[in-house]
mmCIF file of C-alpha atoms and ligand atoms in Angstrom:
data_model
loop_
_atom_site.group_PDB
_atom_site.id
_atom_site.type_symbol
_atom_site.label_atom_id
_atom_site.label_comp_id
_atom_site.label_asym_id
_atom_site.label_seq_id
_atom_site.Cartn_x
_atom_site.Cartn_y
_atom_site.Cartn_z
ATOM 1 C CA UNK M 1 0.000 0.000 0.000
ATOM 2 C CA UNK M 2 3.039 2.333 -0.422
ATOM 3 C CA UNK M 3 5.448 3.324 -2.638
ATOM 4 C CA UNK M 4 9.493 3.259 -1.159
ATOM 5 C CA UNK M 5 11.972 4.581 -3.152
ATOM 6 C CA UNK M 6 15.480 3.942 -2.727
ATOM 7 C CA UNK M 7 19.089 4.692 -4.043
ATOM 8 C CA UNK M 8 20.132 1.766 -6.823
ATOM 9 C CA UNK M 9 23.414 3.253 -8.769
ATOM 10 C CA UNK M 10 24.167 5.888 -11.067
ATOM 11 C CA UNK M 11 24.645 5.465 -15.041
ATOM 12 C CA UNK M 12 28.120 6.448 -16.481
ATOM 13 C CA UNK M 13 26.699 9.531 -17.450
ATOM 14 C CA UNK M 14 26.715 10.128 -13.642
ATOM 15 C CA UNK M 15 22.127 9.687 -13.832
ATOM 16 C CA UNK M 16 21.088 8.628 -10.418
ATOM 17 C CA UNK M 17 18.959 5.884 -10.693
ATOM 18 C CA UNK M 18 16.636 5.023 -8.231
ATOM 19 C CA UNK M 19 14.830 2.316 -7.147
ATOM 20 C CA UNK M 20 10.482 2.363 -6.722
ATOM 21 C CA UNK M 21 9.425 -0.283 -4.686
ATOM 22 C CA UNK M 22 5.670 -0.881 -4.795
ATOM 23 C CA UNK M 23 4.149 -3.433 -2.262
ATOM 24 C CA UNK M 24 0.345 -5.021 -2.185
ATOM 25 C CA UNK M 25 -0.899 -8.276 -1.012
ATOM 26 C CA UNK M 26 2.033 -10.386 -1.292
ATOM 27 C CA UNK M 27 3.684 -9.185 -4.544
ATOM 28 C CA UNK M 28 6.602 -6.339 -4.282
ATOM 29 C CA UNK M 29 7.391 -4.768 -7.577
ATOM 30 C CA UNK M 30 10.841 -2.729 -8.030
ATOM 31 C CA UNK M 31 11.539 -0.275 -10.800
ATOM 32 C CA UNK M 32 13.794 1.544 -11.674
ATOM 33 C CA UNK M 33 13.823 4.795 -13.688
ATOM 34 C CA UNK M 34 16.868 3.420 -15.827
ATOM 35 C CA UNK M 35 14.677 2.187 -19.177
ATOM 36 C CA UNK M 36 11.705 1.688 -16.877
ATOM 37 C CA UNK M 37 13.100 -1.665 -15.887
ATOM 38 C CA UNK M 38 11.397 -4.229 -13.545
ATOM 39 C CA UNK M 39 14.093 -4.436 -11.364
ATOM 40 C CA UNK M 40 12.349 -7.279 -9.169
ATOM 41 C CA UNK M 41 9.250 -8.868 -8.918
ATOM 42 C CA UNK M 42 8.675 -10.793 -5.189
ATOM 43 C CA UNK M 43 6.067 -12.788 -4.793
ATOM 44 C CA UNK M 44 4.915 -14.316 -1.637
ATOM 45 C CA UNK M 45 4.087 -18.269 -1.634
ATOM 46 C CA UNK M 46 3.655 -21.488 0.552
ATOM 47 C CA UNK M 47 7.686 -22.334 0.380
ATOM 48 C CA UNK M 48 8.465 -18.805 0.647
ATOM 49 C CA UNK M 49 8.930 -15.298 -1.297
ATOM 50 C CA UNK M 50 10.179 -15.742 -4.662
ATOM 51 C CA UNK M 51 11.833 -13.127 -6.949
ATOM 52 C CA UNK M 52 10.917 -14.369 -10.464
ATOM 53 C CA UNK M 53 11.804 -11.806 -12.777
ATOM 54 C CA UNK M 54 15.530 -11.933 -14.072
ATOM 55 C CA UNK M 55 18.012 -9.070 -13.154
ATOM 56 C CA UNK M 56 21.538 -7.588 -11.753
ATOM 57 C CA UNK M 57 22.595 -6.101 -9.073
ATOM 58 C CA UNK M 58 24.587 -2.869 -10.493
ATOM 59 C CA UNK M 59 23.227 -0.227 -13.102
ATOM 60 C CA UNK M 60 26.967 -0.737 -15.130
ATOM 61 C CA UNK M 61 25.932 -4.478 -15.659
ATOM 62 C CA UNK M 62 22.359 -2.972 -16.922
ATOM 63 C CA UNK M 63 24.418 -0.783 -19.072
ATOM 64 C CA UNK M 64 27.004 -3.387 -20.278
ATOM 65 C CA UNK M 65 24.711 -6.227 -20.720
ATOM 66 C CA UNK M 66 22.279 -7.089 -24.157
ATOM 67 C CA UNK M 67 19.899 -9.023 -22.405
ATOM 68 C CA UNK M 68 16.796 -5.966 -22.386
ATOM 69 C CA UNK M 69 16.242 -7.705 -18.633
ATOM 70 C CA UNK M 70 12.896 -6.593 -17.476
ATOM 71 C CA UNK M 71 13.463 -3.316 -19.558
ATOM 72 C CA UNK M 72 10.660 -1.313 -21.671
ATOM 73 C CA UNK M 73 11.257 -1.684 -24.872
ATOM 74 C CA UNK M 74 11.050 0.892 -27.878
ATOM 75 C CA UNK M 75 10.397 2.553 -30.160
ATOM 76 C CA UNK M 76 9.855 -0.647 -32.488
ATOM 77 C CA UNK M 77 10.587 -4.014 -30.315
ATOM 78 C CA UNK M 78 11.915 -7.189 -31.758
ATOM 79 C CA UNK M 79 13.668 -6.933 -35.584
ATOM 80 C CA UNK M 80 13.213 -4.705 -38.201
ATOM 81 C CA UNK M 81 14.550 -6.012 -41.783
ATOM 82 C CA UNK M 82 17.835 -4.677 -42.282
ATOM 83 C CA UNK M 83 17.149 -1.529 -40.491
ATOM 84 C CA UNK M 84 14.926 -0.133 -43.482
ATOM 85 C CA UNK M 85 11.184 0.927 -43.662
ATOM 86 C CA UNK M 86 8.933 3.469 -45.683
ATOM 87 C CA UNK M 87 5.979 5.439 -44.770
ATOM 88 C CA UNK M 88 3.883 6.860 -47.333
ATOM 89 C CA UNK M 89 6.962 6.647 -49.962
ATOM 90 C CA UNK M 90 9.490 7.873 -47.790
ATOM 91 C CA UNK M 91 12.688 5.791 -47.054
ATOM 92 C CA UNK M 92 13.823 5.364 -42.928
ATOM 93 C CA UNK M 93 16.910 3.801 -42.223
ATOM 94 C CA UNK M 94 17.453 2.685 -38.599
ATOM 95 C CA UNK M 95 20.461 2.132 -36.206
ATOM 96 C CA UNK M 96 21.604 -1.587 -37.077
ATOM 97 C CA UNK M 97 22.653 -3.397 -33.555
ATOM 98 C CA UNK M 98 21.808 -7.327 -34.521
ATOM 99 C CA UNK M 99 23.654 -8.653 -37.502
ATOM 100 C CA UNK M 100 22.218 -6.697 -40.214
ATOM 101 C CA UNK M 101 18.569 -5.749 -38.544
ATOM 102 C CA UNK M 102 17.496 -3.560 -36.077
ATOM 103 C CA UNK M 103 16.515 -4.596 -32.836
ATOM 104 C CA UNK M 104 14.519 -3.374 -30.199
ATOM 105 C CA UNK M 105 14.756 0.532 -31.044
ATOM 106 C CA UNK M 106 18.459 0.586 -32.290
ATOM 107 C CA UNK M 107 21.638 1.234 -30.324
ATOM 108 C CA UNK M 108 20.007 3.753 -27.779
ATOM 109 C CA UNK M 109 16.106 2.639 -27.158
ATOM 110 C CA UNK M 110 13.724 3.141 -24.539
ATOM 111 C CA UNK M 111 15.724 0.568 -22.348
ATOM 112 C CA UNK M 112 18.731 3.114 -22.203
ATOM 113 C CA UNK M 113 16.401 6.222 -20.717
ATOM 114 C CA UNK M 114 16.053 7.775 -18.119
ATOM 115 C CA UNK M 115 12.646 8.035 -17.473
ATOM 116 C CA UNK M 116 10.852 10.556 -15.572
ATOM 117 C CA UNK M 117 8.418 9.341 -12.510
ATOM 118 C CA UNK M 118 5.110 10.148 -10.606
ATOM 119 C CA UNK M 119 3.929 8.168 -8.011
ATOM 120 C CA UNK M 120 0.304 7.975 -7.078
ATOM 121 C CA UNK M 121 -1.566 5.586 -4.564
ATOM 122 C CA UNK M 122 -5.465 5.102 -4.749
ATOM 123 C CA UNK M 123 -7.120 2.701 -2.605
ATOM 124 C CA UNK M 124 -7.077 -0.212 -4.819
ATOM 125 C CA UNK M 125 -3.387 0.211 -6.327
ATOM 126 C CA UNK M 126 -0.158 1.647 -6.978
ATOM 127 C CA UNK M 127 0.604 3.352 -9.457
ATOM 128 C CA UNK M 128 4.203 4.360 -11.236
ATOM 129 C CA UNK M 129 3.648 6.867 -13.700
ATOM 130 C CA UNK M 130 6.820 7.090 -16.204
ATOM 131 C CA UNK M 131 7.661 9.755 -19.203
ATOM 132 C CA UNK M 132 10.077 10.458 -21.973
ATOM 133 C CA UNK M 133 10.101 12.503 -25.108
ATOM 134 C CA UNK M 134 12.545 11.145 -28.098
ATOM 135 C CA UNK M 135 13.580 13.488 -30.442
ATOM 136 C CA UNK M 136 12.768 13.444 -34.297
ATOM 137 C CA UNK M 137 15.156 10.684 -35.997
ATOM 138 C CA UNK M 138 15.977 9.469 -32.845
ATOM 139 C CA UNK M 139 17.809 5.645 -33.784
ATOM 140 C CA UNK M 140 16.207 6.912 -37.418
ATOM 141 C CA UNK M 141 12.281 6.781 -36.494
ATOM 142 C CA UNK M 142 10.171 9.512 -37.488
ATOM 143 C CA UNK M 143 8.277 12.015 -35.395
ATOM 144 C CA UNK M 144 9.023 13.526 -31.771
ATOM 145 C CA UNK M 145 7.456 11.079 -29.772
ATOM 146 C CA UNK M 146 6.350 11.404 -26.042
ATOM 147 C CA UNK M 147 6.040 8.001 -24.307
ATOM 148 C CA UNK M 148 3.966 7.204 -20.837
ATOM 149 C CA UNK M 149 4.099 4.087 -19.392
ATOM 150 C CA UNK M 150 1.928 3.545 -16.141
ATOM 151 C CA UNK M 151 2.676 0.297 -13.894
ATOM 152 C CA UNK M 152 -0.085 -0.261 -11.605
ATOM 153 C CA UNK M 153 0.089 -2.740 -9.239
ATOM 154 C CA UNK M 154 -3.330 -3.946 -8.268
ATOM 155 C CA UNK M 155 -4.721 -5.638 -4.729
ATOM 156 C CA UNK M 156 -5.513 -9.292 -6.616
ATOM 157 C CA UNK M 157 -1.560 -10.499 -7.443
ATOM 158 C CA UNK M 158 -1.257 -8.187 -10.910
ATOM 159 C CA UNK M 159 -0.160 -5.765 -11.814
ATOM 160 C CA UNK M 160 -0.525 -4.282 -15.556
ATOM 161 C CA UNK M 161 1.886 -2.001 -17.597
ATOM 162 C CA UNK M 162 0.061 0.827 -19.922
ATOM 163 C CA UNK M 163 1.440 2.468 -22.552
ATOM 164 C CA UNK M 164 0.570 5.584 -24.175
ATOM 165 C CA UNK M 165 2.328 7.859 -27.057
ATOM 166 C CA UNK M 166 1.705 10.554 -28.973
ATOM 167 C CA UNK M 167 4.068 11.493 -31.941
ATOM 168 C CA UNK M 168 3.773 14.899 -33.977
ATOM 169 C CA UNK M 169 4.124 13.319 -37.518
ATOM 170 C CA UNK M 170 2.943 9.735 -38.629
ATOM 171 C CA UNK M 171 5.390 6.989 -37.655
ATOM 172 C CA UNK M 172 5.808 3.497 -36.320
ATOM 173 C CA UNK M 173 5.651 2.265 -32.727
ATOM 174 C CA UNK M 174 5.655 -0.800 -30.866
ATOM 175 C CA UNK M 175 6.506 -0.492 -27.087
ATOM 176 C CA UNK M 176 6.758 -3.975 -24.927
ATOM 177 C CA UNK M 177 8.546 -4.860 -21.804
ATOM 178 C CA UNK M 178 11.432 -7.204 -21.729
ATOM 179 C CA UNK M 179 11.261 -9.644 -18.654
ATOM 180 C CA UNK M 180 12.763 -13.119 -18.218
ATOM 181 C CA UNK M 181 10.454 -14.820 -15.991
ATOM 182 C CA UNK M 182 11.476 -18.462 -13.460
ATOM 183 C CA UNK M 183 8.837 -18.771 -11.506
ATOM 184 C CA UNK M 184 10.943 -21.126 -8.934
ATOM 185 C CA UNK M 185 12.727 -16.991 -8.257
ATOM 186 C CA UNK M 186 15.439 -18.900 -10.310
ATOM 187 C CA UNK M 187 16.290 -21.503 -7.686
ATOM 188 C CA UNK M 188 16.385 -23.742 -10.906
ATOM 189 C CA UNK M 189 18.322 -21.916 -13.418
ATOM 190 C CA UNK M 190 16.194 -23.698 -16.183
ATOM 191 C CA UNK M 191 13.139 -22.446 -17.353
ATOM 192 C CA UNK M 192 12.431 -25.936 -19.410
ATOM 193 C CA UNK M 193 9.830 -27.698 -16.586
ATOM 194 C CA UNK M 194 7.681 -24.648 -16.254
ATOM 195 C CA UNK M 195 4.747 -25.457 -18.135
ATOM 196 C CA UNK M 196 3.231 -22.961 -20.624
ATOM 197 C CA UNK M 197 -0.289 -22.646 -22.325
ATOM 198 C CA UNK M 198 -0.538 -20.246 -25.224
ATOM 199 C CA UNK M 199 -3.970 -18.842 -26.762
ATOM 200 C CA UNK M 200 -2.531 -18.961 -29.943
ATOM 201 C CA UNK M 201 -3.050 -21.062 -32.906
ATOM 202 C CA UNK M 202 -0.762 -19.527 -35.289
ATOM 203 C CA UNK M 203 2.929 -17.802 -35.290
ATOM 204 C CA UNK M 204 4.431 -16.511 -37.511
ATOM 205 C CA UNK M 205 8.106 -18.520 -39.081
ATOM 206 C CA UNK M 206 10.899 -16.701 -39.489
ATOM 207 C CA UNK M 207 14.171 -17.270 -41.882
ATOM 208 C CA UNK M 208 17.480 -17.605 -40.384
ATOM 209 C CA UNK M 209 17.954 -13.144 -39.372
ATOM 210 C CA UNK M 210 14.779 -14.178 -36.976
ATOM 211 C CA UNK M 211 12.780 -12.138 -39.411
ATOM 212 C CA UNK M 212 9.431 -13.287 -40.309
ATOM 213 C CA UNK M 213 8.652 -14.739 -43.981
ATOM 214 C CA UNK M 214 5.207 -12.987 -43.742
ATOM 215 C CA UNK M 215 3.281 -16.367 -43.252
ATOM 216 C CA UNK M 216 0.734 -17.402 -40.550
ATOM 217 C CA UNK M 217 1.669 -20.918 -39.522
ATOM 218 C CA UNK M 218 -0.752 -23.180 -37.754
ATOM 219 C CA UNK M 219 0.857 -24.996 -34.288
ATOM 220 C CA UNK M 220 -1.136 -27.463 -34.868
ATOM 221 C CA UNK M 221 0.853 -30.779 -34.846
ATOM 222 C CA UNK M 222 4.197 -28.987 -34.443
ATOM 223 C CA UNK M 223 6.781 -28.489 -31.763
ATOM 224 C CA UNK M 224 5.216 -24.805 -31.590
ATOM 225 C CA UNK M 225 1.907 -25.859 -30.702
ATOM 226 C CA UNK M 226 1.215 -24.983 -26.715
ATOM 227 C CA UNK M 227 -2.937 -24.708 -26.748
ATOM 228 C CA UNK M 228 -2.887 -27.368 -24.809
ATOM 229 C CA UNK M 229 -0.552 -27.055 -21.841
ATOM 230 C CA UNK M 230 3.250 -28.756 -21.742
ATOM 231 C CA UNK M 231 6.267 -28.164 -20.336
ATOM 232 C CA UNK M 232 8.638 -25.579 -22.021
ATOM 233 C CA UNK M 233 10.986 -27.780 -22.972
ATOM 234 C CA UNK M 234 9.030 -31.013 -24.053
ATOM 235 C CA UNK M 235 9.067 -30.486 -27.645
ATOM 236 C CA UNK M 236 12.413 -27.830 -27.743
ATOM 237 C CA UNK M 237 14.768 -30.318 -29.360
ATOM 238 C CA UNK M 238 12.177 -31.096 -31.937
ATOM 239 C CA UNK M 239 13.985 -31.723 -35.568
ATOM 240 C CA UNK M 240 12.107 -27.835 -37.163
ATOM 241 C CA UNK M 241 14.072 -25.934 -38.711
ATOM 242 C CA UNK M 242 12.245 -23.085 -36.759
ATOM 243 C CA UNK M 243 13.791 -24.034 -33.621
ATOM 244 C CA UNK M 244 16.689 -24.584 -35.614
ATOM 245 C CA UNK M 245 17.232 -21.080 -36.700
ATOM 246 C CA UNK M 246 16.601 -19.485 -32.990
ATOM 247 C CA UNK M 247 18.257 -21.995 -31.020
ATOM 248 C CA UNK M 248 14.766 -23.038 -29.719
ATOM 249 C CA UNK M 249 11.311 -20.751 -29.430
ATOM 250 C CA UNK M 250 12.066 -17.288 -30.507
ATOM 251 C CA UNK M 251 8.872 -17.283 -31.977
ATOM 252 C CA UNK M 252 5.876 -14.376 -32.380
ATOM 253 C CA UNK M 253 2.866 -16.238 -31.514
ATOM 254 C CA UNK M 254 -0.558 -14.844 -32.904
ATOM 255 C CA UNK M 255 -3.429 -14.311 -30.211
ATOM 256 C CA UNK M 256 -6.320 -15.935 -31.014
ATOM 257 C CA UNK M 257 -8.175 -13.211 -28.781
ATOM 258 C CA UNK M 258 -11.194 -15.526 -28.257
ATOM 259 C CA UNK M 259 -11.106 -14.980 -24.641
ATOM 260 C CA UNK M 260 -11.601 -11.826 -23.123
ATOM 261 C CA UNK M 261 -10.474 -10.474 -19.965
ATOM 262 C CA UNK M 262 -11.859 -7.056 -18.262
ATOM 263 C CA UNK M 263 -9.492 -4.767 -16.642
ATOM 264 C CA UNK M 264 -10.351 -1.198 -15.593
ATOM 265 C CA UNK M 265 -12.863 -0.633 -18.357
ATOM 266 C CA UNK M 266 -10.537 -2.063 -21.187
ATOM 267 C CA UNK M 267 -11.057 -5.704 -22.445
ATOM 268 C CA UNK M 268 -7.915 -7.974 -22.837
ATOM 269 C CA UNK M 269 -7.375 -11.508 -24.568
ATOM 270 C CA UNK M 270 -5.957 -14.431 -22.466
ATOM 271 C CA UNK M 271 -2.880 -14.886 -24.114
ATOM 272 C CA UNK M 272 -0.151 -17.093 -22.116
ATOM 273 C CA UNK M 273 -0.291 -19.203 -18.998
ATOM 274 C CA UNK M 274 3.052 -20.306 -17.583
ATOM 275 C CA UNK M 275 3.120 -22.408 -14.450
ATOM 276 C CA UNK M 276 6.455 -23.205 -12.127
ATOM 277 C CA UNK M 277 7.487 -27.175 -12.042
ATOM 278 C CA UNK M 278 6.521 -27.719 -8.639
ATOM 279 C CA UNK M 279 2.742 -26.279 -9.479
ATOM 280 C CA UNK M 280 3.093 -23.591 -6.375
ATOM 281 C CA UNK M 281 2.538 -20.453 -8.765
ATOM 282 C CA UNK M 282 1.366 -19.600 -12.115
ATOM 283 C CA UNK M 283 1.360 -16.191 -14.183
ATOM 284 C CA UNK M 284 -1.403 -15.466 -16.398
ATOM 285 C CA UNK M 285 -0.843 -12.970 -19.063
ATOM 286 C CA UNK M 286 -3.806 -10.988 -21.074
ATOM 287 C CA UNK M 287 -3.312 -8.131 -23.293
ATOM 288 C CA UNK M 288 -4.929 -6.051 -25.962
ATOM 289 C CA UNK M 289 -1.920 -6.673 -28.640
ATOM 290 C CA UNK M 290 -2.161 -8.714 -31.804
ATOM 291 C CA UNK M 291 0.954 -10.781 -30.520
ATOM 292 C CA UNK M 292 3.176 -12.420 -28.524
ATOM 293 C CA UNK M 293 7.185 -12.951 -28.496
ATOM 294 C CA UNK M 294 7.890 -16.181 -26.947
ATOM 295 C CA UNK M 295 11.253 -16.384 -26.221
ATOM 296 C CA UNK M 296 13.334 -18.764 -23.864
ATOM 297 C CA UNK M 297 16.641 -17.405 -23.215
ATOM 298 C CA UNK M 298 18.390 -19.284 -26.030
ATOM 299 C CA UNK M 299 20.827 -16.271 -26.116
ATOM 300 C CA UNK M 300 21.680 -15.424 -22.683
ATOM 301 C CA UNK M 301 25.352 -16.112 -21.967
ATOM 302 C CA UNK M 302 26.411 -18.662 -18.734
ATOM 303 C CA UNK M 303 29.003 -16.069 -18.257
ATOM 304 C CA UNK M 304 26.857 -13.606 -16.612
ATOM 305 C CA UNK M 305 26.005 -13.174 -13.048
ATOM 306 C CA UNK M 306 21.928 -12.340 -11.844
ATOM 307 C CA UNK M 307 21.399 -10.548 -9.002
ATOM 308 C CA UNK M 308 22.322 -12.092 -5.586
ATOM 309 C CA UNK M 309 25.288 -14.114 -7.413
ATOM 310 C CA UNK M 310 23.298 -16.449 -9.527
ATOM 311 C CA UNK M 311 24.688 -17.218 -12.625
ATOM 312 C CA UNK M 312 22.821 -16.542 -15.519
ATOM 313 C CA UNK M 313 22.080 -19.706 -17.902
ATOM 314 C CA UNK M 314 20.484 -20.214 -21.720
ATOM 315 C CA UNK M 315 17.091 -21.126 -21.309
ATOM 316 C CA UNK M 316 16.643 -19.877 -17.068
ATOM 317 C CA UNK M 317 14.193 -17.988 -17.828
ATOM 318 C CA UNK M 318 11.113 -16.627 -20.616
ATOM 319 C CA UNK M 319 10.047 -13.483 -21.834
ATOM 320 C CA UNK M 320 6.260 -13.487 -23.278
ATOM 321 C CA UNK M 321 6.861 -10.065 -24.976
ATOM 322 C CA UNK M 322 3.131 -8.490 -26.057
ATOM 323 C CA UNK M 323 3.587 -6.676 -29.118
ATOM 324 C CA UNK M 324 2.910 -6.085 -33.051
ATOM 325 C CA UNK M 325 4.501 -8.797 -34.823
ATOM 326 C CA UNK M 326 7.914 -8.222 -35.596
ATOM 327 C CA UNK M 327 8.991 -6.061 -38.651
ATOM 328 C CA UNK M 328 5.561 -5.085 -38.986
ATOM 329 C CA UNK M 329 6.096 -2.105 -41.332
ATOM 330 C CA UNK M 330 7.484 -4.387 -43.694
ATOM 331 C CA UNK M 331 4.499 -6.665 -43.875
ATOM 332 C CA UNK M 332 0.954 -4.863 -45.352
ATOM 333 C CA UNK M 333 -0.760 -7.890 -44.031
ATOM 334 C CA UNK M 334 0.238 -7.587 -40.367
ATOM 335 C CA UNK M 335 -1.893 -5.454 -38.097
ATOM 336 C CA UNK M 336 -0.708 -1.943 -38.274
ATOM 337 C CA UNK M 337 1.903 -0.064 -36.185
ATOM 338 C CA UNK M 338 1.444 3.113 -37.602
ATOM 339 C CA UNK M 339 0.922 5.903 -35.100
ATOM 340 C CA UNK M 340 -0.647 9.077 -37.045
ATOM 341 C CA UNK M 341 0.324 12.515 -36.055
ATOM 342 C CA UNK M 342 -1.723 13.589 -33.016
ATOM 343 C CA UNK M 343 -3.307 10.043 -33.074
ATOM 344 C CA UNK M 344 -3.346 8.647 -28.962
ATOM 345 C CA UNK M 345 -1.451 5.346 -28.936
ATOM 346 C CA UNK M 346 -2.715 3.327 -25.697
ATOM 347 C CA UNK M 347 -2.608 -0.485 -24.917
ATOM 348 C CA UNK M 348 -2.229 -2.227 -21.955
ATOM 349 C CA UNK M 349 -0.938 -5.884 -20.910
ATOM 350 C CA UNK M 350 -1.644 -7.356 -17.702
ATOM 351 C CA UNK M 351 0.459 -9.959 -15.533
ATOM 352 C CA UNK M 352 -1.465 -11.860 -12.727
ATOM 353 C CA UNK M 353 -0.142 -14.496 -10.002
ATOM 354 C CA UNK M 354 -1.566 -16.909 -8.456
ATOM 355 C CA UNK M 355 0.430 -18.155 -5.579
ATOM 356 C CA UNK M 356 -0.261 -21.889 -4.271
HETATM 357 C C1 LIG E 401 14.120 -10.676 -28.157
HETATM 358 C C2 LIG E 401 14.513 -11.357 -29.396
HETATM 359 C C3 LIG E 401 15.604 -12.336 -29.121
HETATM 360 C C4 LIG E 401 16.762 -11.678 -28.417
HETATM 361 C C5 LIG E 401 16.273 -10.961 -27.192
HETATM 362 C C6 LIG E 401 17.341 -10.134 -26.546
HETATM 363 O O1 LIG E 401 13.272 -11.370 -27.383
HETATM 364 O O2 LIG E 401 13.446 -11.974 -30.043
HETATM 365 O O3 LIG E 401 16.027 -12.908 -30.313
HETATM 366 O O4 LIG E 401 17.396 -10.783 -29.277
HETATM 367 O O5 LIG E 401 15.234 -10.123 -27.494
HETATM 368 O O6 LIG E 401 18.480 -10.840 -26.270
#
């Protein structure tokens, strides 16, 4: 029922980054105004508290790292072919930091802010209210943009992130947040047992950059098929040359959106259900968004240290990333990320526990 806010580090540009620590029934979120990160997300169950959002300890290993832990991601999250887009006729060219695409906003995105916060506390939540304004051009995008992203944690286990923008020419935008869920609070540094149901019946295949084709696959009867609940890593090793090219699930799921979900007068779609091996907690996660980026960890490095000295290991942890599909303004057919001048860009995703 409060909001703390403590000292975390400073950036080498000498920001001070702080630390908001907002507490409710058994779940304690902390974020920090470096790139709007979720620092930490503690949630109270039978065998104990559990911290089950990835991190570090130090704003320098934030910095240094490539990870986007827990981070808000933008403008454009996941790839955009070769760095290169057009909107009505005229050419962009992006910041190219993943072989030769752009990924998640270029070599300075949202993740790399420093965001500016409000706090407000009503009787049924907390609330972190977060701001920035990037420039025209900024990593090559279009359009002086102005980015709010509200975290409210709620009294029922969830909390929800919303985002809202508002850019003063047309451009593209697609804003998602970047954590690496273990719901053991990584006391097994393999995310592989956790069992995961999607509401999706299609993704969308990628070729070997991780950019997609354009097609909408059907999961049904593949390795990438989850509508029916299985562990993470059942079908992983499956012989796809999907899993092949991302070194496992990498994948943009579609949302079925069959199933709705009201949330302070907006109405989200179940979209992913992921459940910790030993059954004691499960996160539900519904959102408004035409997608979701299933991803596993096949990148992050065993040479990294977590927070509180764990090591870091491929595949300890997934990220169910709510967003436009990837490269999106390269593909008519996708559901548009255009943001018109003036136009009010708002969606919202929400994240709910339920603690055994
Ligand atoms: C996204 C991408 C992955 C990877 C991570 C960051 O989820 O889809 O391929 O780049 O971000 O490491």
């Amino acid at each position: 029922m409060s909001i703390e806010k403590i000292t975390f580090g400073k950036t080498k540009e000498t920001d001070e980054v702080l630390e908001y620590l907002l507490k409710r029934n058994g779940v304690t979120l902390g974020i920090l105004n470096y790139g709007a990160t979720i620092h930490k997300c503690l949630v109270e169950t039978s065998k104990g508290v559990r911290d089950v959002i990835g991190g570090y300890d130090t704003v320098k290993e934030y910095e240094d790292n490539d990870g986007y832990q827990g981070a808000l991601i933008g403008r454009v999250g996941n790839r955009i072919c070769r760095g290169k887009f057009s909107i009505d006729g005229v050419d962009y060219t992006l910041a190219i930091n993943n072989g030769e695409n752009s990924l998640h906003g270029g070599l300075k995105g949202f993740d790399k802010y420093i965001w500016t916060v409000t706090e407000n506390s009503e009787a049924d939540c907390d609330k972190l209210i977060m701001t920035i304004t990037s420039p025209h051009m900024d990593q090559g995008y279009p359009g002086k943009l102005k980015v709010t992203v509200t975290y409210t944690l709620n009294d029922d286990k969830s909390f929800s992130i919303g985002y809202e923008a508002e850019s003063d020419r047309k451009t593209v935008l697609n804003l998602t947040n970047h954590s690496y869920f273990n719901l053991t609070g990584f006391e097994e540094l393999n995310v592989l047992d956790h069992k995961l149901k999607l509401y999706c019946s299609n993704f969308t295949p990628v070729d070997h950059t991780l950019i997609p084709t354009g097609e909408i696959r059907p999961v049904k009867g593949t390795a990438f098929d989850f509508t029916e609940e299985k562990t993470v890593g059942r079908d992983i090793e499956a012989k796809d040359l999907q899993l092949e090219y991302a070194g496992g699930y990498d994948h943009n799921y579609v949302i079925d959106r069959t199933q709705e979900v009201s949330y302070r007068n907006t109405t989200l779609f179940k979209t992913a259900a992921l459940t910790s091996p030993d059954d004691v907690l499960s996160l539900e996660v519904a959102t408004d968004q035409p997608g979701v980026q299933v991803y596993c960890g096949n990148f992050l490095h065993d040479d990294i240290v977590f927070k509180g000295s764990k090591p870091q290991r491929r595949r300890s942890a997934i990220c169910l990333e709510t967003q436009h599909y990837p490269d999106t303004p390269n593909h008519p057919q996708f559901p548009s990320a255009y943001l018109d001048k003036g136009e009010r860009f708002k969606t919202t995703t929400l994240f709910k526990f339920t603690s055994r």
